[in-house]
Short mmCIF file of C-alpha atoms in Angstrom, two decimals:
data_model
loop_
_atom_site.label_atom_id
_atom_site.label_comp_id
_atom_site.label_asym_id
_atom_site.label_seq_id
_atom_site.Cartn_x
_atom_site.Cartn_y
_atom_site.Cartn_z
CA UNK A 251 -161.91 32.83 -40.56
CA UNK A 252 -164.81 33.98 -38.40
CA UNK A 253 -165.68 32.02 -35.33
CA UNK A 254 -165.90 31.66 -31.58
CA UNK A 255 -162.90 30.74 -29.45
CA UNK A 256 -162.93 29.52 -25.86
CA UNK A 257 -159.97 29.10 -23.59
CA UNK A 258 -158.65 27.13 -21.94
CA UNK A 259 -159.90 23.81 -23.34
CA UNK A 260 -159.35 22.10 -19.96
CA UNK A 261 -159.33 23.81 -16.57
CA UNK A 262 -158.74 22.40 -13.12
CA UNK A 263 -159.77 24.27 -10.01
CA UNK A 264 -159.32 23.68 -6.33
CA UNK A 265 -162.32 24.06 -4.09
CA UNK A 266 -162.73 27.64 -2.89
CA UNK A 267 -161.09 29.21 -5.94
CA UNK A 268 -162.68 31.49 -8.50
CA UNK A 269 -161.84 30.79 -12.15
CA UNK A 270 -162.57 32.74 -15.32
CA UNK A 271 -163.41 31.16 -18.67
CA UNK A 272 -162.70 33.15 -21.80
CA UNK A 273 -165.01 33.52 -24.81
CA UNK A 274 -164.17 35.65 -27.86
CA UNK A 275 -166.01 35.99 -31.18
CA UNK A 276 -165.13 37.76 -34.43
CA UNK A 277 -168.50 37.21 -36.11
CA UNK A 278 -169.68 40.74 -35.26
CA UNK A 279 -172.59 39.19 -33.36
CA UNK A 280 -174.49 41.32 -30.89
CA UNK A 281 -175.68 38.60 -28.51
CA UNK A 282 -173.57 36.14 -26.52
CA UNK A 283 -174.53 33.26 -24.23
CA UNK A 284 -173.04 30.89 -21.67
CA UNK A 285 -174.36 27.35 -21.22
CA UNK A 286 -173.49 24.49 -18.93
CA UNK A 287 -173.71 20.87 -20.09
CA UNK A 288 -173.71 17.89 -17.75
CA UNK A 289 -173.63 14.22 -18.87
CA UNK A 290 -177.00 13.05 -20.15
CA UNK A 291 -178.53 16.52 -19.88
CA UNK A 292 -179.34 19.25 -22.33
CA UNK A 293 -177.68 22.64 -22.34
CA UNK A 294 -178.72 24.95 -19.51
CA UNK A 295 -178.43 28.71 -19.85
CA UNK A 296 -176.27 30.50 -17.28
CA UNK A 297 -176.13 34.11 -18.52
CA UNK A 298 -176.74 35.95 -21.76
CA UNK A 299 -176.00 39.38 -23.13
CA UNK A 300 -177.82 41.03 -26.01
CA UNK A 301 -175.72 44.18 -26.09
CA UNK A 302 -172.48 45.58 -24.66
CA UNK A 303 -172.63 46.56 -20.97
CA UNK A 304 -175.88 44.65 -20.43
CA UNK A 305 -176.56 41.04 -19.46
CA UNK A 306 -179.34 38.92 -17.95
CA UNK A 307 -179.44 35.87 -15.73
CA UNK A 308 -180.38 32.59 -17.31
CA UNK A 309 -181.89 29.56 -15.60
CA UNK A 310 -178.88 28.62 -13.43
CA UNK A 311 -176.99 31.88 -12.71
CA UNK A 312 -176.28 31.27 -9.01
CA UNK A 313 -172.54 31.01 -8.35
CA UNK A 314 -171.57 32.56 -11.69
CA UNK A 315 -170.79 36.10 -12.85
CA UNK A 316 -170.15 37.70 -16.25
CA UNK A 317 -169.13 40.98 -17.84
CA UNK A 318 -169.63 42.40 -21.33
CA UNK A 319 -167.28 45.35 -21.77
CA UNK A 320 -166.57 44.64 -25.44
CA UNK A 321 -168.78 43.31 -28.21
CA UNK A 322 -166.27 40.54 -28.96
CA UNK A 323 -165.78 39.23 -25.42
CA UNK A 324 -168.02 37.65 -22.77
CA UNK A 325 -165.96 36.09 -19.94
CA UNK A 326 -167.59 33.83 -17.35
CA UNK A 327 -166.35 33.62 -13.76
CA UNK A 328 -167.17 30.50 -11.79
CA UNK A 329 -167.09 31.54 -8.15
CA UNK A 330 -166.53 29.51 -5.02
CA UNK A 331 -170.27 29.88 -4.36
CA UNK A 332 -171.03 27.46 -7.20
CA UNK A 333 -171.53 24.17 -5.34
CA UNK A 334 -171.04 21.75 -8.23
CA UNK A 335 -168.97 23.47 -10.92
CA UNK A 336 -167.52 20.41 -12.66
CA UNK A 337 -169.09 20.49 -16.14
CA UNK A 338 -168.58 21.29 -19.82
CA UNK A 339 -169.07 25.03 -20.47
CA UNK A 340 -170.17 26.31 -23.86
CA UNK A 341 -170.20 29.86 -25.19
CA UNK A 342 -172.41 30.88 -28.12
CA UNK A 343 -173.25 33.99 -30.10
CA UNK A 344 -175.97 35.18 -32.45
CA UNK A 345 -177.13 38.15 -34.46
CA UNK A 346 -179.42 40.25 -32.25
CA UNK A 347 -182.71 39.57 -34.00
CA UNK A 348 -182.04 35.94 -34.89
CA UNK A 349 -182.15 32.96 -32.54
CA UNK A 350 -179.61 30.95 -34.57
CA UNK A 351 -176.78 30.51 -32.11
CA UNK A 352 -173.27 29.39 -33.05
CA UNK A 353 -171.12 27.66 -30.48
CA UNK A 354 -167.49 27.64 -29.46
CA UNK A 355 -165.50 24.44 -28.81
CA UNK A 356 -166.15 24.44 -25.05
CA UNK A 357 -164.15 24.41 -21.81
CA UNK A 358 -164.17 21.39 -19.53
CA UNK A 359 -163.87 22.48 -15.89
CA UNK A 360 -162.93 19.98 -13.21
CA UNK A 361 -162.89 20.77 -9.51
CA UNK A 362 -160.25 18.81 -7.62
CA UNK B 106 -193.09 26.56 -18.59
CA UNK B 107 -191.37 25.95 -21.92
CA UNK B 108 -190.38 22.31 -22.41
CA UNK B 109 -188.52 20.32 -25.05
CA UNK B 110 -188.43 16.51 -24.99
CA UNK B 111 -186.38 14.38 -27.36
CA UNK B 112 -186.86 10.69 -28.11
CA UNK B 113 -185.43 8.18 -28.13
CA UNK B 114 -182.57 8.90 -25.71
CA UNK B 115 -180.31 6.63 -27.75
CA UNK B 116 -180.66 5.03 -31.17
CA UNK B 117 -178.47 2.36 -32.73
CA UNK B 118 -178.71 1.82 -36.49
CA UNK B 119 -176.96 -0.29 -39.06
CA UNK B 120 -175.36 1.58 -41.92
CA UNK B 121 -178.05 2.27 -44.51
CA UNK B 122 -180.95 1.77 -42.07
CA UNK B 123 -183.10 4.91 -42.23
CA UNK B 124 -184.89 6.24 -39.13
CA UNK B 125 -186.22 9.37 -37.42
CA UNK B 126 -185.52 11.33 -34.24
CA UNK B 127 -188.34 13.14 -32.47
CA UNK B 128 -188.46 16.52 -30.71
CA UNK B 129 -191.71 17.44 -28.91
CA UNK B 130 -192.13 20.94 -27.58
CA UNK B 131 -194.45 23.06 -25.45
CA UNK B 132 -193.81 26.79 -25.66
CA UNK B 133 -195.86 29.93 -25.21
CA UNK B 134 -194.85 31.31 -28.60
CA UNK B 135 -192.46 29.59 -30.98
CA UNK B 136 -189.73 31.70 -32.50
CA UNK B 137 -187.90 28.98 -34.35
CA UNK B 138 -186.97 25.35 -33.79
CA UNK B 139 -183.29 24.50 -34.13
CA UNK B 140 -181.39 21.27 -34.72
CA UNK B 141 -177.73 20.85 -33.78
CA UNK B 142 -175.21 18.03 -34.08
CA UNK B 143 -172.68 17.54 -31.27
CA UNK B 144 -169.63 15.29 -31.42
CA UNK B 145 -168.07 14.09 -28.14
CA UNK B 146 -166.05 16.80 -26.39
CA UNK B 147 -166.97 19.48 -28.93
CA UNK B 148 -169.42 22.35 -29.22
CA UNK B 149 -172.74 21.87 -31.03
CA UNK B 150 -172.75 22.42 -34.79
CA UNK B 151 -175.76 24.23 -36.25
CA UNK B 152 -177.82 22.18 -38.72
CA UNK B 153 -181.28 23.65 -39.35
CA UNK B 154 -183.80 26.30 -38.36
CA UNK B 155 -187.55 25.76 -38.87
CA UNK B 156 -190.00 28.59 -38.26
CA UNK B 157 -193.50 27.42 -39.18
CA UNK B 158 -195.55 24.22 -39.32
CA UNK B 159 -195.14 22.42 -42.62
CA UNK B 160 -191.64 23.73 -43.21
CA UNK B 161 -188.91 21.27 -44.26
CA UNK B 162 -185.14 21.61 -44.58
CA UNK B 163 -182.62 19.15 -46.04
CA UNK B 164 -178.87 18.70 -45.84
CA UNK B 165 -177.19 15.63 -47.29
CA UNK B 166 -178.77 12.60 -45.53
CA UNK B 167 -180.70 14.72 -43.02
CA UNK B 168 -184.20 16.17 -43.39
CA UNK B 169 -185.96 18.19 -40.68
CA UNK B 170 -189.71 18.70 -40.54
CA UNK B 171 -191.97 20.74 -38.24
CA UNK B 172 -195.56 20.49 -36.98
CA UNK B 173 -197.31 22.59 -34.33
CA UNK B 174 -196.23 20.20 -31.58
CA UNK B 175 -193.11 18.39 -32.75
CA UNK B 176 -190.21 18.17 -35.15
CA UNK B 177 -188.62 15.15 -36.77
CA UNK B 178 -185.07 14.70 -37.96
CA UNK B 179 -185.13 12.02 -40.64
CA UNK B 180 -181.86 10.26 -41.42
CA UNK B 181 -181.78 8.47 -44.77
CA UNK B 182 -179.24 5.70 -45.39
CA UNK B 183 -177.00 6.79 -42.50
CA UNK B 184 -173.24 6.28 -42.46
CA UNK B 185 -170.97 5.73 -39.43
CA UNK B 186 -169.84 9.36 -39.65
CA UNK B 187 -173.41 10.43 -38.82
CA UNK B 188 -172.87 9.07 -35.30
CA UNK B 189 -173.26 11.97 -32.86
CA UNK B 190 -175.65 13.50 -30.35
CA UNK B 191 -178.44 15.44 -32.02
CA UNK B 192 -179.85 18.35 -30.03
CA UNK B 193 -183.16 20.12 -30.54
CA UNK B 194 -183.87 23.62 -29.20
CA UNK B 195 -186.73 26.11 -29.35
CA UNK B 196 -186.64 29.87 -29.36
CA UNK B 197 -189.41 31.66 -27.50
CA UNK B 198 -191.12 34.81 -28.72
CA UNK B 199 -191.41 38.04 -26.81
CA UNK B 200 -190.56 39.73 -23.53
CA UNK B 201 -187.38 39.05 -21.61
CA UNK B 202 -187.06 35.64 -23.25
CA UNK B 203 -185.96 37.24 -26.51
CA UNK B 204 -182.96 35.39 -27.91
CA UNK B 205 -183.09 32.52 -25.42
CA UNK B 206 -183.10 28.88 -26.49
CA UNK B 207 -184.50 25.96 -24.50
CA UNK B 208 -182.74 22.68 -25.30
CA UNK B 209 -183.86 19.07 -25.15
CA UNK B 210 -181.58 16.47 -23.58
CA UNK B 211 -180.46 15.11 -26.96
CA UNK B 212 -180.56 11.79 -28.84
CA UNK B 213 -177.33 9.80 -29.05
CA UNK B 214 -177.15 8.23 -32.51
CA UNK B 215 -174.75 5.38 -33.22
CA UNK B 216 -174.44 4.00 -36.76
CA UNK B 217 -172.67 0.67 -37.08
CA UNK B 218 -170.85 -0.29 -40.31
#
Protein backbone atom coordinates (compact mmCIF):
# COMPACT_ATOMS: atom_id res chain seq x y z
CA UNK A 1 0.00 0.00 0.00
CA UNK A 2 1.25 3.49 -0.83
CA UNK A 3 1.38 6.07 1.88
CA UNK A 4 3.29 8.32 4.22
CA UNK A 5 4.81 7.07 7.46
CA UNK A 6 6.05 9.16 10.37
CA UNK A 7 8.02 7.97 13.34
CA UNK A 8 7.96 7.95 16.22
CA UNK A 9 4.28 8.54 17.05
CA UNK A 10 5.21 10.09 20.42
CA UNK A 11 8.52 11.75 21.28
CA UNK A 12 9.73 13.27 24.52
CA UNK A 13 12.66 15.65 24.62
CA UNK A 14 14.57 17.32 27.39
CA UNK A 15 15.26 21.01 27.07
CA UNK A 16 18.50 21.67 25.19
CA UNK A 17 18.34 18.50 23.10
CA UNK A 18 17.99 18.21 19.36
CA UNK A 19 15.55 15.59 18.07
CA UNK A 20 14.87 14.29 14.57
CA UNK A 21 11.43 13.32 13.27
CA UNK A 22 11.24 10.83 10.43
CA UNK A 23 8.99 11.09 7.36
CA UNK A 24 9.01 8.53 4.53
CA UNK A 25 6.69 8.22 1.51
CA UNK A 26 6.33 5.56 -1.17
CA UNK A 27 3.88 7.50 -3.33
CA UNK A 28 6.63 8.61 -5.73
CA UNK A 29 5.73 12.23 -4.92
CA UNK A 30 8.20 14.95 -5.76
CA UNK A 31 7.25 17.50 -3.09
CA UNK A 32 7.27 17.05 0.68
CA UNK A 33 6.22 19.36 3.51
CA UNK A 34 6.47 19.74 7.28
CA UNK A 35 3.72 21.42 9.30
CA UNK A 36 3.24 22.21 12.95
CA UNK A 37 -0.19 22.10 14.58
CA UNK A 38 -1.00 23.66 17.95
CA UNK A 39 -4.34 23.33 19.78
CA UNK A 40 -7.02 25.55 18.26
CA UNK A 41 -4.76 26.64 15.40
CA UNK A 42 -4.47 25.73 11.77
CA UNK A 43 -1.45 24.02 10.26
CA UNK A 44 1.62 26.21 9.90
CA UNK A 45 4.29 25.43 7.32
CA UNK A 46 7.82 24.86 8.64
CA UNK A 47 9.78 23.73 5.56
CA UNK A 48 9.01 22.30 2.15
CA UNK A 49 10.95 20.61 -0.61
CA UNK A 50 9.88 20.41 -4.23
CA UNK A 51 12.81 18.31 -5.41
CA UNK A 52 15.69 16.27 -4.02
CA UNK A 53 18.58 18.30 -2.58
CA UNK A 54 16.50 21.49 -2.48
CA UNK A 55 14.20 22.92 0.19
CA UNK A 56 12.69 26.26 1.21
CA UNK A 57 11.74 27.84 4.50
CA UNK A 58 8.08 28.07 5.33
CA UNK A 59 6.40 30.55 7.67
CA UNK A 60 7.94 29.31 10.95
CA UNK A 61 11.35 27.82 10.06
CA UNK A 62 13.34 29.29 12.97
CA UNK A 63 14.70 26.56 15.25
CA UNK A 64 14.14 23.78 12.69
CA UNK A 65 16.30 22.17 10.00
CA UNK A 66 15.63 19.64 7.24
CA UNK A 67 17.42 17.61 4.58
CA UNK A 68 16.22 15.99 1.36
CA UNK A 69 18.86 13.52 0.21
CA UNK A 70 16.36 10.99 -1.15
CA UNK A 71 13.04 11.46 -2.90
CA UNK A 72 11.31 9.22 -0.34
CA UNK A 73 12.61 10.86 2.83
CA UNK A 74 12.34 14.31 4.42
CA UNK A 75 13.52 14.28 8.07
CA UNK A 76 12.91 17.27 10.34
CA UNK A 77 15.28 18.21 13.16
CA UNK A 78 13.91 20.26 16.03
CA UNK A 79 16.89 22.07 17.50
CA UNK A 80 17.44 23.50 20.95
CA UNK A 81 16.96 26.95 19.38
CA UNK A 82 13.23 26.26 18.98
CA UNK A 83 11.76 27.99 22.04
CA UNK A 84 8.39 26.25 22.18
CA UNK A 85 8.69 22.89 20.40
CA UNK A 86 5.83 21.03 22.09
CA UNK A 87 3.32 20.43 19.28
CA UNK A 88 1.86 17.93 16.81
CA UNK A 89 4.08 17.64 13.71
CA UNK A 90 2.66 16.59 10.37
CA UNK A 91 4.47 15.56 7.20
CA UNK A 92 2.79 15.71 3.79
CA UNK A 93 3.64 15.03 0.17
CA UNK A 94 2.27 15.92 -3.26
CA UNK A 95 2.90 15.51 -6.95
CA UNK A 96 5.07 18.42 -8.10
CA UNK A 97 2.51 20.27 -10.19
CA UNK A 98 -0.51 19.57 -7.98
CA UNK A 99 -1.33 21.22 -4.66
CA UNK A 100 -3.24 18.19 -3.35
CA UNK A 101 -1.23 17.21 -0.31
CA UNK A 102 -1.53 13.88 1.50
CA UNK A 103 -0.61 13.65 5.14
CA UNK A 104 1.10 11.18 7.42
CA UNK A 105 -0.26 10.18 10.85
CA UNK A 106 1.80 12.77 12.76
CA UNK A 107 4.34 12.86 15.59
CA UNK A 108 3.47 14.41 18.94
CA UNK A 109 6.54 16.03 20.48
CA UNK A 110 6.59 16.95 24.16
CA UNK A 111 9.41 18.85 25.82
CA UNK A 112 9.91 17.86 29.44
CA UNK B 1 -1.06 38.54 2.78
CA UNK B 2 -2.97 35.35 2.03
CA UNK B 3 -5.65 34.61 4.62
CA UNK B 4 -8.13 31.81 5.26
CA UNK B 5 -10.88 32.12 7.87
CA UNK B 6 -13.25 29.32 8.84
CA UNK B 7 -16.57 29.66 10.64
CA UNK B 8 -17.99 28.70 12.97
CA UNK B 9 -15.13 27.56 15.22
CA UNK B 10 -17.34 24.78 16.58
CA UNK B 11 -20.68 23.37 15.47
CA UNK B 12 -22.91 20.94 17.34
CA UNK B 13 -25.64 19.15 15.39
CA UNK B 14 -28.20 16.49 16.09
CA UNK B 15 -28.03 13.42 13.90
CA UNK B 16 -29.92 14.19 10.68
CA UNK B 17 -29.71 17.98 11.12
CA UNK B 18 -28.15 19.40 7.94
CA UNK B 19 -25.86 22.45 8.06
CA UNK B 20 -22.93 24.20 6.36
CA UNK B 21 -19.36 25.15 7.24
CA UNK B 22 -17.83 28.30 5.77
CA UNK B 23 -14.32 29.03 4.49
CA UNK B 24 -13.56 32.63 3.45
CA UNK B 25 -10.30 33.38 1.70
CA UNK B 26 -8.17 36.27 0.47
CA UNK B 27 -5.35 35.28 -1.84
CA UNK B 28 -3.39 36.93 -4.62
CA UNK B 29 -4.10 34.11 -7.07
CA UNK B 30 -6.06 30.98 -6.22
CA UNK B 31 -4.56 27.69 -7.27
CA UNK B 32 -7.12 25.42 -5.70
CA UNK B 33 -9.18 25.28 -2.52
CA UNK B 34 -8.88 22.11 -0.47
CA UNK B 35 -11.03 20.51 2.21
CA UNK B 36 -9.65 18.01 4.72
CA UNK B 37 -11.14 16.01 7.59
CA UNK B 38 -9.04 15.48 10.72
CA UNK B 39 -9.85 13.06 13.53
CA UNK B 40 -8.29 13.66 16.98
CA UNK B 41 -4.62 12.68 17.12
CA UNK B 42 -4.45 11.81 13.42
CA UNK B 43 -3.25 13.42 10.21
CA UNK B 44 -5.72 15.25 7.94
CA UNK B 45 -7.57 13.16 5.37
CA UNK B 46 -8.03 14.70 1.92
CA UNK B 47 -11.66 15.27 0.90
CA UNK B 48 -12.02 17.67 -2.05
CA UNK B 49 -10.24 20.07 -4.38
CA UNK B 50 -12.10 22.96 -6.04
CA UNK B 51 -10.41 25.07 -8.70
CA UNK B 52 -12.90 27.60 -10.07
CA UNK B 53 -15.97 29.53 -8.95
CA UNK B 54 -19.16 27.57 -9.49
CA UNK B 55 -17.46 24.20 -9.11
CA UNK B 56 -19.07 21.59 -6.83
CA UNK B 57 -17.85 18.24 -5.52
CA UNK B 58 -19.77 15.58 -3.58
CA UNK B 59 -18.83 12.60 -1.44
CA UNK B 60 -21.45 10.70 0.52
CA UNK B 61 -23.11 13.26 2.85
CA UNK B 62 -20.64 16.04 2.02
CA UNK B 63 -20.87 18.62 -0.75
CA UNK B 64 -18.29 21.36 -1.33
CA UNK B 65 -18.98 24.53 -3.30
CA UNK B 66 -16.80 27.47 -4.35
CA UNK B 67 -17.33 31.17 -5.09
CA UNK B 68 -14.73 33.87 -5.74
CA UNK B 69 -14.51 34.70 -2.03
CA UNK B 70 -15.59 31.63 -0.08
CA UNK B 71 -16.30 27.92 -0.01
CA UNK B 72 -19.01 26.00 1.78
CA UNK B 73 -18.96 22.44 3.01
CA UNK B 74 -22.56 21.28 3.20
CA UNK B 75 -23.34 18.30 5.41
CA UNK B 76 -26.63 16.57 4.68
CA UNK B 77 -28.27 14.37 7.33
CA UNK B 78 -25.05 13.98 9.33
CA UNK B 79 -24.24 10.92 11.41
CA UNK B 80 -22.14 10.73 14.60
CA UNK B 81 -19.23 9.32 12.56
CA UNK B 82 -19.05 12.64 10.70
CA UNK B 83 -17.78 14.24 13.92
CA UNK B 84 -14.29 15.62 13.24
CA UNK B 85 -12.39 18.83 12.60
CA UNK B 86 -12.81 20.07 9.04
CA UNK B 87 -9.90 22.06 7.62
CA UNK B 88 -9.92 24.37 4.62
CA UNK B 89 -6.76 25.36 2.75
CA UNK B 90 -5.89 27.43 -0.32
CA UNK B 91 -3.08 26.99 -2.79
CA UNK B 92 -1.50 30.15 -4.16
CA UNK B 93 -0.43 30.61 -7.76
CA UNK B 94 3.01 31.59 -8.93
CA UNK B 95 6.49 32.50 -7.75
CA UNK B 96 8.12 30.96 -4.71
CA UNK B 97 4.71 30.12 -3.25
CA UNK B 98 4.27 27.28 -5.73
CA UNK B 99 3.00 24.19 -3.94
CA UNK B 100 2.33 25.92 -0.61
CA UNK B 101 -1.01 25.70 1.18
CA UNK B 102 -2.40 28.22 3.65
CA UNK B 103 -4.76 26.63 6.18
CA UNK B 104 -7.68 27.98 8.17
CA UNK B 105 -7.96 27.18 11.86
CA UNK B 106 -10.65 24.54 11.30
CA UNK B 107 -14.25 23.91 12.37
CA UNK B 108 -14.86 21.29 15.05
CA UNK B 109 -18.04 19.41 14.16
CA UNK B 110 -19.83 17.29 16.74
CA UNK B 111 -22.87 15.24 15.73
CA UNK B 112 -24.98 13.90 18.58
CA UNK B 113 -27.07 10.71 18.16
